[in-house]
Amino acid sequence: MLKSMIFCRECLCFLFKVMICYSMNRYIVKSLCSSTNKHLFGYRSILFGNTASTVVGGKSTTIFSRRSYCNNHNNSNISNSNSNELTTTSNNNNDTSISIAQRFQDSLLPADISKQARINMRSPKVDKYIHQAYDEAHQAFDRGDYETALKKYYWIIGKLPYDTTAYLQRSLVYEAIGRFDDAIEDCNTVIKMSNQSDSLAEGHMIKGVNLMRKQKFNEAIASFDLSLGLVENEVVFGLKKKALTLANPDTIIVPRFDDDYQFYEYLSREMEGLVQIKLSNIHGRGLFATRDIGAEELVFETRSVVSTSSAQLKEDDQHCHNCHIAFKPVEIENEQEISKSREFNRLAQTITRMTRLPVGRIIPEGCTQCNTTLFCSPECKEDGIHKHNSLCSSNILTRAQLDKFERELTGLTQTERVGYTMLLKLMASQSVNGDPNQPLRQLELDDFVKRLSYAMPASETVQLSRKDNRVFKTLKDIFHTLTPEIFYRLKSIVTLNQTQMFTSKIKVHCTPAPMDELGYNFEFEDKVSKYINTIPLHLSFMNHSCDSNVFIASPVINDKQIRIVSKRPIKKGEEILISYIDGMQLTTENRQEMLGESYGFQCTCPLCRSNTTIPTLNKIQ
């Protein structure tokens, strides 16, 4: 009887221990699943061997089994000494940072050592302290209290020396305070101890970031490659591209079309879903219809990236210096007489509703520095002011340099003067925040400009012509870090991608009509307001054909609302083509000569193959 009671008691003890372990693990997982900390690889929950690693809402915490907790507790002295060694790996550590490990490793638990020693690492209560330490570390990091964040991670690592998350997050703190060697050491620790792909990928990524901060770009690229080999991640892919650019500062790195789907999908979505950018059999990229399009249907609307007046170098005071809309976009015939009519206000409202343009003069907003650059609206000013800042004439030195630039263009042809002025405007749009002292390098070229077509130089070393070299030296006085390679590429981009068009203003012809409610009948006439040279956003990916199927619809009131309309029905999958040239009675020989001189290619459209003379060829209709 006694033996049976002892046996039953032992069985109950064993079952009780099993229940405790089961409850402890459930408690840990449940409590950690309610946390909301940051993690670079999103939401995951992974059970791996004897450990459970949980990432919820961005927080990653490694949960050790009962056996692991015992091992952690037994090895706590070793881990503490290792933590002290980690704080001295960087050669440039300051005394304040070095002392953090010694000062704060055990600060989270009660200061009384006797009480601390009685804490049972097997108890579920330990998770309360771990959870609290993670939360306080994240909060401290978010508010910039890096010392507090470090001491929490030191304490966690002291208690859980195999917790890869603590090492990874401590490396982020090290990076924030500039201790890149220590951050790399923590990443190496994770890489050595972990067998989980997500932890390894994150370790390689953070290591790569710190190597970039140390200007070791090639080593950083290798780390990013290792990270991408484990987990595909757009952030890491972007970091690798940035490292490649910094490793080769004089080389513009543009992704292959097949690897650049996100950029082109974004541009395609801007075209109302009717058109998609794809590879073309004619040349490089092209626009293709995604559904059947009827004749004279609006295909899409686009805008200019950069533009300038075709007639003069300096902008006038009658048009917006950003979008080129006329400050008086509507002219009413006999306006002085008609304005005396009692129905004039209703007449003006009707004209505005029909044309979507104000009747009367737009009051421009000027640059607060020079007050000579004028914009039609606050929105246009916000869009155009950063392009203007580096060319603002309020700076005496800049004004002198611009005067010198204009003198260099004296004696050139109109086409050359406009081309160099476009080049100046494009460079101004690419300088960082309009600051000419910032590097005008490939990293600062925006995503659209660096993808535009350009002519490859004949040799690896760019050789500028005498004319280009004079202009280059003048522009280098304005944009101090300009290189011959960037000058050549941007000039080629302007040459191959610009197009000439005109903005319009509307003339309203009014005739008395006593029987009409408003007292007048009126007709609208589209009048040329200003000729401009421009690089339109989506048109730059459109190929040429003398037998085009779309045109630019008039009126073009400003260069931010350029409408592309179909000439004839277009089938789904058919390429959208536009004419690059204008003219009357153009023979095939005329057209090939114009295209060869301006764009460097020969057209092989049906009209050119059949040697057909075209009576009228217009981009704008």
Coordinates of C-alpha atoms in Angstrom, one line a residue:
M1 CA 0.0 0.0 0.0
L2 CA 2.8 2.4 0.9
K3 CA 4.7 1.5 -2.3
S4 CA 1.5 2.2 -4.3
M5 CA 1.1 5.6 -2.7
I6 CA 4.7 6.5 -3.3
F7 CA 4.4 5.4 -7.0
C8 CA 1.2 7.4 -7.4
R9 CA 2.8 10.4 -5.8
E10 CA 5.8 10.2 -8.2
C11 CA 3.4 9.8 -11.2
L12 CA 1.5 12.9 -10.1
C13 CA 4.7 14.9 -9.7
F14 CA 5.8 13.8 -13.1
L15 CA 2.5 14.8 -14.6
F16 CA 2.5 18.1 -12.8
K17 CA 6.0 18.9 -14.2
V18 CA 4.8 18.0 -17.7
M19 CA 1.8 20.3 -17.3
I20 CA 4.0 23.1 -16.0
C21 CA 6.3 22.8 -19.0
Y22 CA 3.3 22.7 -21.4
S23 CA 1.7 25.7 -19.7
M24 CA 5.0 27.6 -19.7
N25 CA 5.5 27.1 -23.5
R26 CA 1.9 28.1 -24.2
Y27 CA 2.2 31.1 -22.0
I28 CA 5.4 32.3 -23.7
V29 CA 4.1 31.9 -27.2
K30 CA 0.7 33.5 -26.3
S31 CA 2.3 36.4 -24.6
L32 CA 4.8 37.1 -27.3
C33 CA 2.1 36.8 -30.0
S34 CA 0.5 39.9 -28.4
S35 CA 3.7 42.0 -28.9
T36 CA 4.1 44.7 -31.6
N37 CA 7.8 45.3 -32.2
K38 CA 9.6 46.1 -35.4
H39 CA 11.2 43.6 -37.7
L40 CA 12.5 44.1 -41.2
F41 CA 11.1 40.9 -42.7
G42 CA 7.4 41.4 -41.7
Y43 CA 5.1 38.8 -40.0
R44 CA 6.4 35.3 -39.5
S45 CA 6.0 32.5 -36.9
I46 CA 8.6 29.7 -37.1
L47 CA 9.1 26.7 -34.9
F48 CA 12.6 25.5 -35.4
G49 CA 13.9 22.4 -33.6
N50 CA 14.1 22.9 -29.8
T51 CA 13.5 26.6 -30.2
A52 CA 10.5 28.7 -31.1
S53 CA 11.1 31.9 -33.0
T54 CA 8.1 34.2 -33.2
V55 CA 7.8 37.4 -35.3
V56 CA 4.4 39.1 -34.8
G57 CA 3.6 42.6 -36.0
G58 CA 7.2 43.2 -36.7
K59 CA 8.7 41.8 -33.4
S60 CA 11.1 38.8 -33.5
T61 CA 11.8 37.0 -30.2
T62 CA 13.4 33.6 -29.8
I63 CA 11.8 31.4 -27.2
F64 CA 13.9 28.6 -25.8
S65 CA 12.6 25.3 -24.6
R66 CA 12.8 24.2 -21.0
R67 CA 16.2 22.5 -21.7
S68 CA 17.5 25.6 -23.4
Y69 CA 16.5 27.8 -20.4
C70 CA 18.6 25.5 -18.2
N71 CA 21.6 25.8 -20.6
N72 CA 21.2 29.6 -20.7
H73 CA 21.2 29.9 -17.0
N74 CA 24.2 27.6 -16.6
N75 CA 26.1 29.6 -19.2
S76 CA 25.1 33.1 -18.1
N77 CA 28.6 33.9 -16.8
I78 CA 30.2 33.0 -20.1
S79 CA 27.6 35.1 -22.0
N80 CA 28.2 38.1 -19.8
S81 CA 31.9 38.0 -20.4
N82 CA 31.3 37.7 -24.1
S83 CA 29.0 40.7 -24.0
N84 CA 31.8 42.7 -22.4
E85 CA 34.2 41.7 -25.1
L86 CA 31.7 42.7 -27.8
T87 CA 31.7 46.3 -26.6
T88 CA 35.4 46.7 -27.3
T89 CA 35.6 45.4 -30.9
S90 CA 35.4 48.8 -32.5
N91 CA 38.6 50.9 -32.6
N92 CA 36.8 54.1 -32.3
N93 CA 34.6 53.4 -29.3
N94 CA 34.3 56.1 -26.7
D95 CA 34.5 55.5 -23.0
T96 CA 30.8 56.2 -22.4
S97 CA 29.8 53.4 -24.8
I98 CA 32.4 51.0 -23.6
S99 CA 31.1 51.2 -20.0
I100 CA 27.5 50.4 -20.9
A101 CA 28.0 46.6 -20.6
Q102 CA 29.5 46.9 -17.1
R103 CA 27.0 49.5 -15.9
F104 CA 23.8 48.1 -17.1
Q105 CA 23.9 44.4 -17.8
D106 CA 21.7 43.5 -14.7
S107 CA 19.8 46.7 -14.3
L108 CA 16.4 45.4 -15.3
L109 CA 16.1 42.9 -12.4
P110 CA 16.0 44.0 -8.8
A111 CA 19.3 45.6 -7.6
D112 CA 19.5 43.2 -4.7
I113 CA 21.8 40.4 -5.9
S114 CA 20.4 37.9 -3.3
K115 CA 16.9 38.4 -4.8
Q116 CA 18.3 38.2 -8.3
A117 CA 20.0 34.9 -7.6
R118 CA 16.8 33.3 -6.5
I119 CA 15.1 33.8 -9.9
N120 CA 14.4 30.5 -11.4
M121 CA 15.3 30.6 -15.2
R122 CA 12.9 27.7 -15.6
S123 CA 9.9 29.7 -14.4
P124 CA 7.4 31.2 -16.8
K125 CA 7.9 34.4 -14.8
V126 CA 11.2 34.9 -16.6
D127 CA 9.3 35.6 -19.8
K128 CA 7.8 38.6 -18.1
Y129 CA 11.2 40.1 -17.7
I130 CA 12.3 39.2 -21.2
H131 CA 9.1 40.6 -22.7
Q132 CA 9.5 43.8 -20.6
A133 CA 13.1 44.2 -21.7
Y134 CA 12.3 43.9 -25.4
D135 CA 9.4 46.4 -25.1
E136 CA 11.6 48.9 -23.1
A137 CA 14.5 48.5 -25.6
H138 CA 12.2 49.2 -28.6
Q139 CA 10.7 52.2 -26.9
A140 CA 14.1 53.6 -26.0
F141 CA 15.3 53.1 -29.5
D142 CA 12.3 54.8 -31.0
R143 CA 12.8 57.9 -28.9
G144 CA 16.6 58.0 -29.5
D145 CA 17.7 56.8 -26.1
Y146 CA 20.3 54.5 -27.4
E147 CA 22.1 53.9 -24.1
T148 CA 19.0 52.5 -22.5
A149 CA 18.3 50.4 -25.5
L150 CA 21.8 49.0 -25.4
K151 CA 21.6 48.1 -21.7
K152 CA 18.4 46.2 -22.3
Y153 CA 19.8 44.2 -25.1
Y154 CA 23.0 43.5 -23.0
W155 CA 20.7 42.1 -20.2
I156 CA 18.7 39.9 -22.6
I157 CA 21.8 38.5 -24.2
G158 CA 23.2 37.8 -20.7
K159 CA 20.2 35.7 -19.9
L160 CA 19.6 34.3 -23.4
P161 CA 23.0 34.1 -25.1
Y162 CA 21.7 32.3 -28.1
D163 CA 18.9 34.8 -28.9
T164 CA 19.7 35.9 -32.4
T165 CA 17.0 38.6 -32.3
A166 CA 18.7 40.4 -29.4
Y167 CA 22.0 40.5 -31.4
L168 CA 20.3 41.7 -34.5
Q169 CA 18.5 44.5 -32.7
R170 CA 21.5 45.5 -30.8
S171 CA 23.4 45.8 -34.1
L172 CA 20.8 48.4 -35.2
V173 CA 21.5 50.4 -32.0
Y174 CA 25.2 50.2 -32.7
E175 CA 24.7 51.4 -36.3
A176 CA 22.6 54.3 -35.0
I177 CA 25.4 55.5 -32.7
G178 CA 28.1 55.0 -35.4
R179 CA 29.7 51.9 -33.9
F180 CA 29.8 50.0 -37.2
D181 CA 32.4 47.5 -36.2
D182 CA 30.4 46.4 -33.2
A183 CA 27.3 46.1 -35.3
I184 CA 29.1 43.9 -37.8
E185 CA 30.4 41.7 -35.0
D186 CA 26.9 41.2 -33.7
C187 CA 25.8 40.2 -37.3
N188 CA 28.7 37.8 -37.6
T189 CA 27.6 36.2 -34.3
V190 CA 24.1 35.6 -35.7
I191 CA 25.5 34.3 -38.9
K192 CA 27.7 31.8 -37.0
M193 CA 25.0 30.6 -34.5
S194 CA 21.8 30.6 -36.5
N195 CA 20.4 28.0 -38.8
Q196 CA 17.2 30.0 -39.7
S197 CA 17.1 31.6 -43.1
D198 CA 15.3 34.7 -42.0
S199 CA 17.7 35.5 -39.2
L200 CA 20.7 34.8 -41.5
A201 CA 19.2 37.0 -44.3
E202 CA 18.7 39.8 -41.8
G203 CA 22.2 39.4 -40.4
H204 CA 23.7 39.7 -43.8
M205 CA 21.6 42.7 -44.7
I206 CA 22.4 44.7 -41.5
K207 CA 26.1 43.7 -42.0
G208 CA 25.9 45.1 -45.6
V209 CA 24.4 48.3 -44.4
N210 CA 27.2 48.8 -41.9
L211 CA 29.8 48.0 -44.5
M212 CA 28.3 50.7 -46.7
R213 CA 28.6 53.1 -43.8
K214 CA 32.3 52.2 -43.6
Q215 CA 32.6 52.9 -47.4
K216 CA 33.3 49.2 -48.1
F217 CA 30.8 49.0 -51.0
N218 CA 32.1 45.8 -52.6
E219 CA 31.9 43.9 -49.3
A220 CA 28.5 45.3 -48.8
I221 CA 27.3 44.0 -52.2
A222 CA 28.6 40.5 -51.2
S223 CA 26.6 40.6 -48.0
F224 CA 23.4 41.7 -49.8
D225 CA 23.8 38.9 -52.3
L226 CA 24.0 36.4 -49.5
S227 CA 20.9 37.9 -47.9
L228 CA 19.0 37.8 -51.2
G229 CA 20.0 34.2 -51.7
L230 CA 18.2 33.3 -48.5
V231 CA 15.2 35.6 -48.6
E232 CA 14.0 37.7 -51.5
N233 CA 13.4 41.2 -50.3
E234 CA 12.8 44.5 -52.2
V235 CA 14.5 46.5 -49.5
V236 CA 17.7 44.5 -49.8
F237 CA 17.5 44.6 -53.6
G238 CA 17.3 48.4 -53.4
L239 CA 20.2 48.6 -51.0
K240 CA 22.3 46.4 -53.3
K241 CA 21.6 48.8 -56.2
K242 CA 22.6 51.7 -54.1
A243 CA 25.8 50.0 -53.1
L244 CA 26.6 49.2 -56.8
T245 CA 26.1 52.9 -57.6
L246 CA 28.3 54.0 -54.8
A247 CA 31.0 51.5 -55.7
N248 CA 31.0 52.8 -59.3
P249 CA 30.2 56.5 -58.9
D250 CA 30.9 57.3 -62.6
T251 CA 28.7 54.6 -64.0
I252 CA 25.0 55.0 -64.4
I253 CA 23.4 51.7 -63.3
V254 CA 20.0 51.1 -65.0
P255 CA 18.2 47.8 -64.3
R256 CA 17.5 45.6 -67.3
F257 CA 13.9 45.9 -68.6
D258 CA 13.0 42.4 -67.3
D259 CA 14.2 43.3 -63.8
D260 CA 12.5 46.7 -63.8
Y261 CA 8.9 45.6 -63.9
Q262 CA 7.8 47.7 -60.9
F263 CA 8.9 51.0 -62.4
Y264 CA 7.2 50.3 -65.7
E265 CA 4.1 49.0 -64.1
Y266 CA 3.9 52.2 -62.1
L267 CA 4.2 54.3 -65.4
S268 CA 1.6 52.0 -67.1
R269 CA -0.9 52.5 -64.3
E270 CA -0.6 56.3 -64.8
M271 CA -2.0 55.8 -68.3
E272 CA -5.4 54.8 -67.1
G273 CA -4.8 51.1 -67.8
L274 CA -5.3 51.5 -71.6
V275 CA -1.6 51.3 -72.4
Q276 CA 1.3 49.2 -71.1
I277 CA 5.1 49.6 -71.5
K278 CA 6.7 46.5 -73.1
L279 CA 9.6 45.6 -75.2
S280 CA 9.1 46.6 -78.9
N281 CA 10.3 45.0 -82.1
I282 CA 10.8 48.4 -83.5
H283 CA 13.3 49.8 -81.0
G284 CA 13.8 49.0 -77.2
R285 CA 10.7 49.8 -75.2
G286 CA 7.3 50.8 -76.6
L287 CA 3.7 51.5 -75.6
F288 CA 1.0 48.8 -76.4
A289 CA -2.8 48.9 -76.2
T290 CA -4.2 46.7 -73.4
R291 CA -7.7 46.7 -75.1
D292 CA -9.3 47.7 -78.3
I293 CA -9.3 51.5 -78.7
G294 CA -11.8 53.3 -80.9
A295 CA -11.0 56.2 -83.3
E296 CA -10.6 59.6 -81.8
E297 CA -10.6 58.2 -78.3
L298 CA -8.5 59.6 -75.5
V299 CA -5.7 57.1 -74.9
F300 CA -4.0 58.7 -72.0
E301 CA -2.8 62.1 -70.6
T302 CA 0.8 62.9 -69.8
R303 CA 3.0 65.8 -68.6
S304 CA 6.4 67.2 -69.3
V305 CA 9.4 66.5 -67.1
V306 CA 11.3 69.5 -68.2
S307 CA 10.6 72.2 -70.9
T308 CA 11.8 75.6 -72.1
S309 CA 10.7 78.3 -74.5
S310 CA 11.7 77.5 -78.1
A311 CA 12.0 81.2 -79.1
Q312 CA 14.1 82.7 -76.4
L313 CA 16.4 81.7 -73.6
K314 CA 14.7 83.8 -70.9
E315 CA 11.1 83.2 -70.0
D316 CA 8.6 86.0 -70.6
D317 CA 6.2 87.6 -68.1
Q318 CA 3.1 86.4 -70.0
H319 CA 3.4 82.7 -69.3
C320 CA 4.0 80.4 -66.3
H321 CA 7.6 79.5 -66.1
N322 CA 6.8 76.0 -65.1
C323 CA 3.8 74.8 -67.2
H324 CA 3.8 77.6 -69.8
I325 CA 0.1 78.4 -69.6
A326 CA -0.7 81.9 -70.7
F327 CA -1.6 84.2 -67.8
K328 CA -4.6 85.3 -69.9
P329 CA -5.6 81.9 -71.4
V330 CA -9.0 83.1 -72.8
E331 CA -9.4 86.1 -75.1
I332 CA -13.0 87.3 -75.7
E333 CA -13.6 89.2 -78.9
N334 CA -14.9 92.7 -78.1
E335 CA -14.5 92.0 -74.4
Q336 CA -14.7 95.6 -73.3
E337 CA -18.1 96.0 -75.0
I338 CA -19.4 92.6 -73.9
S339 CA -18.3 93.2 -70.3
K340 CA -20.9 96.0 -70.0
S341 CA -23.6 93.4 -70.6
R342 CA -25.8 92.4 -67.6
E343 CA -25.2 88.8 -68.6
F344 CA -21.4 89.0 -68.8
N345 CA -20.9 87.1 -65.5
R346 CA -23.1 84.3 -66.7
L347 CA -21.4 84.4 -70.1
A348 CA -17.9 84.2 -68.4
Q349 CA -19.1 81.3 -66.2
T350 CA -20.4 79.4 -69.3
I351 CA -17.1 79.9 -71.1
T352 CA -15.1 78.8 -68.1
R353 CA -17.3 75.7 -67.8
M354 CA -16.8 74.8 -71.4
T355 CA -13.1 75.5 -71.6
R356 CA -12.1 74.8 -68.0
L357 CA -10.1 78.0 -68.1
P358 CA -10.6 81.3 -66.2
V359 CA -11.9 84.4 -68.0
G360 CA -9.6 87.2 -67.1
R361 CA -6.0 87.4 -66.1
I362 CA -4.3 84.8 -63.8
I363 CA -2.5 86.6 -61.0
P364 CA 1.0 85.0 -61.0
E365 CA 3.0 84.0 -57.9
G366 CA 6.7 85.0 -58.1
C367 CA 9.9 83.6 -56.7
T368 CA 10.3 85.2 -53.3
Q369 CA 14.1 85.7 -54.0
C370 CA 14.3 87.1 -57.5
N371 CA 10.6 88.0 -58.1
T372 CA 11.2 87.6 -61.9
T373 CA 10.3 83.9 -62.2
L374 CA 6.5 83.6 -62.3
F375 CA 4.1 80.7 -61.6
C376 CA 0.4 80.4 -62.4
S377 CA -0.6 78.8 -59.0
P378 CA 0.8 77.6 -55.7
E379 CA 0.8 74.0 -57.0
C380 CA 2.9 75.0 -60.1
K381 CA 5.2 77.0 -57.9
E382 CA 5.8 74.0 -55.6
D383 CA 6.5 71.8 -58.6
G384 CA 8.8 74.2 -60.3
I385 CA 10.7 76.1 -57.6
H386 CA 13.3 73.3 -56.9
K387 CA 14.2 73.4 -60.6
H388 CA 14.6 77.2 -60.4
N389 CA 16.6 77.4 -57.1
S390 CA 20.0 76.6 -58.6
L391 CA 19.4 79.1 -61.4
C392 CA 17.8 81.9 -59.3
S393 CA 19.2 85.3 -60.4
S394 CA 19.0 86.7 -56.9
N395 CA 22.4 85.2 -56.4
I396 CA 24.9 87.6 -57.9
L397 CA 27.4 84.9 -58.7
T398 CA 24.7 82.7 -60.4
R399 CA 23.5 85.6 -62.4
A400 CA 27.0 86.3 -63.7
Q401 CA 27.4 82.6 -64.6
L402 CA 24.1 82.6 -66.4
D403 CA 25.1 85.7 -68.4
K404 CA 28.3 83.9 -69.3
F405 CA 26.3 80.9 -70.4
E406 CA 24.1 83.0 -72.7
R407 CA 27.2 84.6 -74.2
E408 CA 28.5 81.1 -75.0
L409 CA 25.3 80.4 -77.0
T410 CA 25.7 83.5 -79.1
G411 CA 26.4 82.6 -82.7
L412 CA 24.9 79.1 -82.4
T413 CA 21.9 78.0 -84.4
Q414 CA 18.4 78.3 -82.8
T415 CA 18.3 74.5 -82.5
E416 CA 21.6 74.4 -80.6
R417 CA 20.7 77.2 -78.3
V418 CA 17.4 75.6 -77.4
G419 CA 19.1 72.2 -76.9
Y420 CA 21.7 73.7 -74.5
T421 CA 19.0 75.6 -72.6
M422 CA 17.1 72.4 -72.2
L423 CA 20.3 70.8 -70.9
L424 CA 20.6 73.6 -68.4
K425 CA 17.0 73.1 -67.2
L426 CA 17.4 69.3 -67.0
M427 CA 20.6 69.7 -64.8
A428 CA 18.8 72.2 -62.6
S429 CA 16.0 69.6 -62.1
Q430 CA 18.4 66.9 -61.1
S431 CA 20.5 68.9 -58.6
V432 CA 19.6 68.0 -55.0
N433 CA 17.0 70.4 -53.6
G434 CA 18.3 73.0 -56.1
D435 CA 21.7 73.0 -54.4
P436 CA 24.5 73.3 -57.0
N437 CA 27.1 72.2 -54.5
Q438 CA 25.5 68.8 -54.1
P439 CA 26.8 66.0 -56.3
L440 CA 25.1 65.9 -59.7
R441 CA 25.8 62.2 -60.0
Q442 CA 23.9 59.1 -61.0
L443 CA 22.5 58.5 -57.6
E444 CA 20.8 61.8 -57.8
L445 CA 19.4 61.3 -61.3
D446 CA 15.7 60.5 -60.8
D447 CA 14.3 57.1 -61.8
F448 CA 12.7 58.4 -65.0
V449 CA 15.7 60.5 -66.3
K450 CA 18.2 57.7 -65.9
R451 CA 16.0 55.3 -67.9
L452 CA 15.7 57.6 -70.9
S453 CA 17.3 56.6 -74.2
Y454 CA 20.7 58.1 -75.0
A455 CA 23.5 57.5 -77.5
M456 CA 26.5 55.4 -76.2
P457 CA 29.8 57.2 -76.5
A458 CA 32.2 55.9 -79.1
S459 CA 34.8 55.1 -76.5
E460 CA 35.0 54.4 -72.8
T461 CA 36.5 57.9 -72.3
V462 CA 34.0 60.6 -73.2
Q463 CA 35.5 63.1 -75.7
L464 CA 33.5 66.3 -75.9
S465 CA 33.6 68.4 -79.0
R466 CA 35.1 71.9 -78.8
K467 CA 31.6 73.5 -78.7
D468 CA 30.4 71.1 -76.0
N469 CA 33.6 71.6 -74.0
R470 CA 33.1 75.3 -73.8
V471 CA 29.5 74.9 -72.6
F472 CA 30.6 72.1 -70.2
K473 CA 33.1 74.4 -68.5
T474 CA 30.5 77.1 -68.2
L475 CA 27.9 74.7 -66.7
K476 CA 30.5 73.3 -64.3
D477 CA 30.8 76.8 -62.8
I478 CA 27.1 76.4 -61.9
F479 CA 27.0 72.7 -61.1
H480 CA 30.3 72.2 -59.4
T481 CA 30.5 68.4 -59.5
L482 CA 29.4 68.0 -63.1
T483 CA 31.5 65.4 -65.0
P484 CA 32.0 65.0 -68.7
E485 CA 30.2 61.7 -68.6
I486 CA 27.1 63.2 -67.0
F487 CA 27.2 66.1 -69.4
Y488 CA 27.4 63.8 -72.4
R489 CA 24.6 61.6 -71.2
L490 CA 22.2 64.4 -70.3
K491 CA 22.9 66.2 -73.6
S492 CA 22.2 62.9 -75.5
I493 CA 19.0 62.4 -73.5
V494 CA 17.8 65.9 -74.5
T495 CA 18.6 65.4 -78.2
L496 CA 16.8 62.0 -78.4
N497 CA 13.8 62.6 -76.2
Q498 CA 12.8 66.2 -76.6
T499 CA 10.0 67.3 -78.9
Q500 CA 8.7 70.7 -80.0
M501 CA 5.1 71.6 -79.5
F502 CA 3.0 74.7 -78.7
T503 CA 0.7 75.7 -75.9
S504 CA -2.5 77.3 -76.8
K505 CA -4.9 80.0 -75.7
I506 CA -8.6 80.1 -76.6
K507 CA -10.1 83.0 -78.5
V508 CA -13.8 83.3 -78.1
H509 CA -15.7 84.9 -81.1
C510 CA -18.9 86.4 -79.8
T511 CA -21.8 87.4 -82.0
P512 CA -25.0 89.1 -80.8
A513 CA -28.0 86.8 -80.5
P514 CA -31.0 88.7 -79.1
M515 CA -33.1 85.6 -78.9
D516 CA -30.4 83.7 -76.9
E517 CA -30.7 83.6 -73.1
L518 CA -27.2 85.1 -72.8
G519 CA -27.6 87.5 -75.7
Y520 CA -24.6 86.0 -77.6
N521 CA -23.6 83.1 -79.6
F522 CA -19.9 82.2 -79.4
E523 CA -17.3 80.0 -81.2
F524 CA -13.9 78.9 -80.0
E525 CA -10.7 79.2 -81.8
D526 CA -7.4 77.5 -80.8
K527 CA -4.5 80.0 -81.1
V528 CA -0.8 79.3 -80.7
S529 CA 0.3 80.9 -77.4
K530 CA 3.9 79.8 -77.1
Y531 CA 6.3 77.3 -78.8
I532 CA 8.2 75.1 -76.3
N533 CA 10.7 72.2 -76.4
T534 CA 9.8 69.6 -73.9
I535 CA 10.5 66.0 -72.7
P536 CA 7.1 64.5 -72.1
L537 CA 7.0 61.7 -69.5
H538 CA 5.2 58.8 -71.3
L539 CA 5.9 59.9 -74.8
S540 CA 9.6 59.3 -74.3
F541 CA 8.8 55.5 -74.4
M542 CA 6.7 55.8 -77.5
N543 CA 8.3 54.8 -80.9
H544 CA 8.0 56.7 -84.2
S545 CA 6.1 55.8 -87.3
C546 CA 5.3 58.1 -90.3
D547 CA 2.0 56.1 -90.4
S548 CA 1.2 56.9 -86.7
N549 CA -2.0 55.8 -85.0
V550 CA -2.1 58.6 -82.3
F551 CA -1.5 62.3 -82.1
I552 CA -1.3 65.1 -79.5
A553 CA -4.7 66.7 -79.2
S554 CA -5.0 70.4 -79.3
P555 CA -5.5 72.7 -77.5
V556 CA -2.5 72.0 -75.3
I557 CA -3.2 74.6 -72.7
N558 CA -0.1 73.8 -70.6
D559 CA 2.6 71.1 -70.6
K560 CA 1.2 69.3 -67.6
Q561 CA -2.0 68.1 -69.4
I562 CA -0.9 66.7 -72.8
R563 CA -3.6 64.5 -74.3
I564 CA -2.9 61.6 -76.6
V565 CA -5.8 60.7 -78.9
S566 CA -6.2 57.8 -81.3
K567 CA -6.3 58.6 -85.1
R568 CA -8.0 55.3 -86.0
P569 CA -9.1 52.1 -84.3
I570 CA -6.3 50.4 -82.5
K571 CA -6.4 46.6 -81.7
K572 CA -5.5 45.1 -78.4
G573 CA -1.8 44.4 -78.3
E574 CA -1.0 46.8 -81.1
E575 CA 1.9 49.2 -80.5
I576 CA 1.0 52.9 -80.0
L577 CA 3.0 55.0 -82.5
I578 CA 3.4 58.7 -83.0
S579 CA 5.2 60.8 -85.5
Y580 CA 8.4 62.6 -84.3
I581 CA 8.4 65.0 -87.2
D582 CA 6.0 67.6 -88.8
G583 CA 5.9 68.9 -92.4
M584 CA 4.1 69.3 -95.7
Q585 CA 4.6 67.2 -98.8
L586 CA 7.3 65.1 -97.1
T587 CA 8.9 62.5 -99.3
T588 CA 10.5 59.4 -97.9
E589 CA 13.9 60.9 -98.5
N590 CA 12.9 64.1 -96.6
R591 CA 11.6 62.1 -93.7
Q592 CA 14.6 59.8 -93.4
E593 CA 17.0 62.8 -93.5
M594 CA 15.0 64.6 -90.7
L595 CA 14.9 61.5 -88.5
G596 CA 18.6 60.7 -89.1
E597 CA 19.8 64.2 -88.2
S598 CA 17.6 64.6 -85.1
Y599 CA 17.2 61.1 -83.8
G600 CA 19.8 58.9 -85.5
F601 CA 17.7 56.2 -87.0
Q602 CA 15.9 55.2 -90.2
C603 CA 12.2 54.6 -90.3
T604 CA 10.9 51.3 -91.7
C605 CA 7.2 52.0 -91.5
P606 CA 4.9 50.9 -94.4
L607 CA 4.9 54.4 -95.9
C608 CA 8.7 54.5 -96.0
R609 CA 8.9 51.0 -97.4
S610 CA 6.5 51.9 -100.1
N611 CA 8.3 55.3 -100.8
T612 CA 5.1 57.3 -100.2
T613 CA 5.0 61.1 -100.0
I614 CA 2.9 62.3 -97.2
P615 CA 0.9 65.5 -97.9
T616 CA 0.6 66.6 -94.2
L617 CA 2.3 65.2 -91.1
N618 CA 1.5 66.7 -87.7
K619 CA 2.2 65.6 -84.2
I620 CA -0.5 68.0 -82.9
Q621 CA -4.0 68.0 -84.4

